[in-house]
């Protein structure tokens, strides 16, 4: 082969490798042809399911006892809000994520409507999915009064409050069906039996005082759930799995574009032959050209992902600044989004028709405004200094909120609205409680071990815990948790 | 521009400091089996040292003892001190200390070995107690106010081969079982109530005795353990390191030292 041909061949090889940046991570199992849900209609009101299914249940197999069933809503007003149902368990850090469908069963006379839930289950205590750690799940909801309540609900108008205002039927739901191994048709019987309603998470003032924190996604990239961390899709997954607030990591590219990414560009989380080193080494165009996340996603710009998540979920976002220089650009993005995203459910009194006006989009129904939901995280003293400097220089968004990780005294002096130290410092109740009594949020990062979660829930009375395992934390809160008496009301104040 | 993660406020030496130096304190399979094993005997093979070896499965030999000092380097160096004594019929017992001050482990155990053709094959186990402290002095900036302690049980097998007149090669495979573990975070003490399997370690070591007295040893290890083995602090010791997770991780170590 001549030298020219060798160069040509190498060039082809490079192009081929760049073109192969598709999914590397495992994909969750799926029902062939979309299963029964593909033959069904979604519930007319996405909030109906929460009224009849939310609760603590026991299962006959696979998930153990005291599991949580969580019904979530996600999606944007323009293209439709959808609902999902999740089983959240402590055993094996398990979860099941299912989509609902109202199915007309014509095999009976007369035809009956059935409410089917289909999806996949997963044990997260093994990061490598296999037929013993993941599979399909199909459940049917009973009794018929519950099915009729959900499937015969009036359609939810897109300008209505985020609720199904009808009282639920006076019977408890029961679920039965089966689970399977891997892609196999479900064949292992499963029944899910009501035990009790979920605990209140409200403080003495009736406002929510305990929150499940999402550690940069509903699932870590290395846990192989099919979705990479720090992505818009992982925020949807987080909502579906019972997350209440979302921690995401912000960097600044070489051409000053804020992006979401955790640490270094390494093969555990990214793919691409030339995708190595640090985000800061590349322009955003170079990142797009050279890098894909493990499941095929691009590294998202902060602007794009915030817009997506703020419109499709009600999650507040704690934006952890991985470099001090990202603070001002992120705050400016939040400021712009605060102007562009407006409440639509319902529209503000006296608002013009049509609503939203041209150039504006709707916030997720029932969610707080952007200035409340975008909290800038300040993990180190140098970030606090940079933030204060920018604040004094008028470079931050009006009403910008911040969160301190290290020195609690910074929370009141900056001021910020939250303190979230690492749990390895212990509960520090003598410092935490006075802050909580003044309406500040006090949480801990990042607790994944069940024994440690239990210890903090029972001894520290935190407003929030950041975790990789949302199902586990939700289940443990139901088992041993008590909401702190003080809600973090400062997070809702200008 | 600064990027978090480049300058961890806690020394990297805290990240993972606990691994087994090979052949240090080792437990035998079962004393009851010894009389049944026809080849369970003193080390055989031409050229084996009169005072034996610490790491090679055959051990020091009946009535002999070896002290060893050395280092084990994974993320950071750790000092190791061990003692091994031969009991005869293939058995030996020993004790070992590993320390980087912030993590300290003391253990003991025994092993039994037999000669099979050119190979010396052994089984072993040892019991270790550990104690460690992180971040007491600079709690806010190191993000730690933590103490940990516990008990580990490490059974294993090893095989050795004399490769030259003055060199011996040993491969050792150990399982790591956490019998008890406790940690104190600030004022909060946490003790998971169940023993757990923490992973495996593979170690390949050369013992070189040019003058047939003192022995230089060196080798490398490959570990596949829980991220929190033997303590959570080993994976969470820097502000940007990953928290404990259910995953097991692969990592390397190197070791070297001298047997007196």
JSON list of C-alpha atoms in Angstrom, two decimals, chain A residues 63 80 210 284 315 340 441 444:
[
{"chain": "A", "resi": 63, "resn": "UNK", "atom": "CA", "xyz": [-39.70, -5.85, 45.15]},
{"chain": "A", "resi": 80, "resn": "UNK", "atom": "CA", "xyz": [-49.04, 17.18, 25.99]},
{"chain": "A", "resi": 210, "resn": "UNK", "atom": "CA", "xyz": [-38.59, 17.25, 52.96]},
{"chain": "A", "resi": 284, "resn": "UNK", "atom": "CA", "xyz": [-18.73, 23.72, 22.23]},
{"chain": "A", "resi": 315, "resn": "UNK", "atom": "CA", "xyz": [-38.08, 20.16, 39.43]},
{"chain": "A", "resi": 340, "resn": "UNK", "atom": "CA", "xyz": [-39.21, 33.65, 28.36]},
{"chain": "A", "resi": 441, "resn": "UNK", "atom": "CA", "xyz": [-32.93, 24.71, 53.30]},
{"chain": "A", "resi": 444, "resn": "UNK", "atom": "CA", "xyz": [-26.74, 16.66, 52.61]}
]
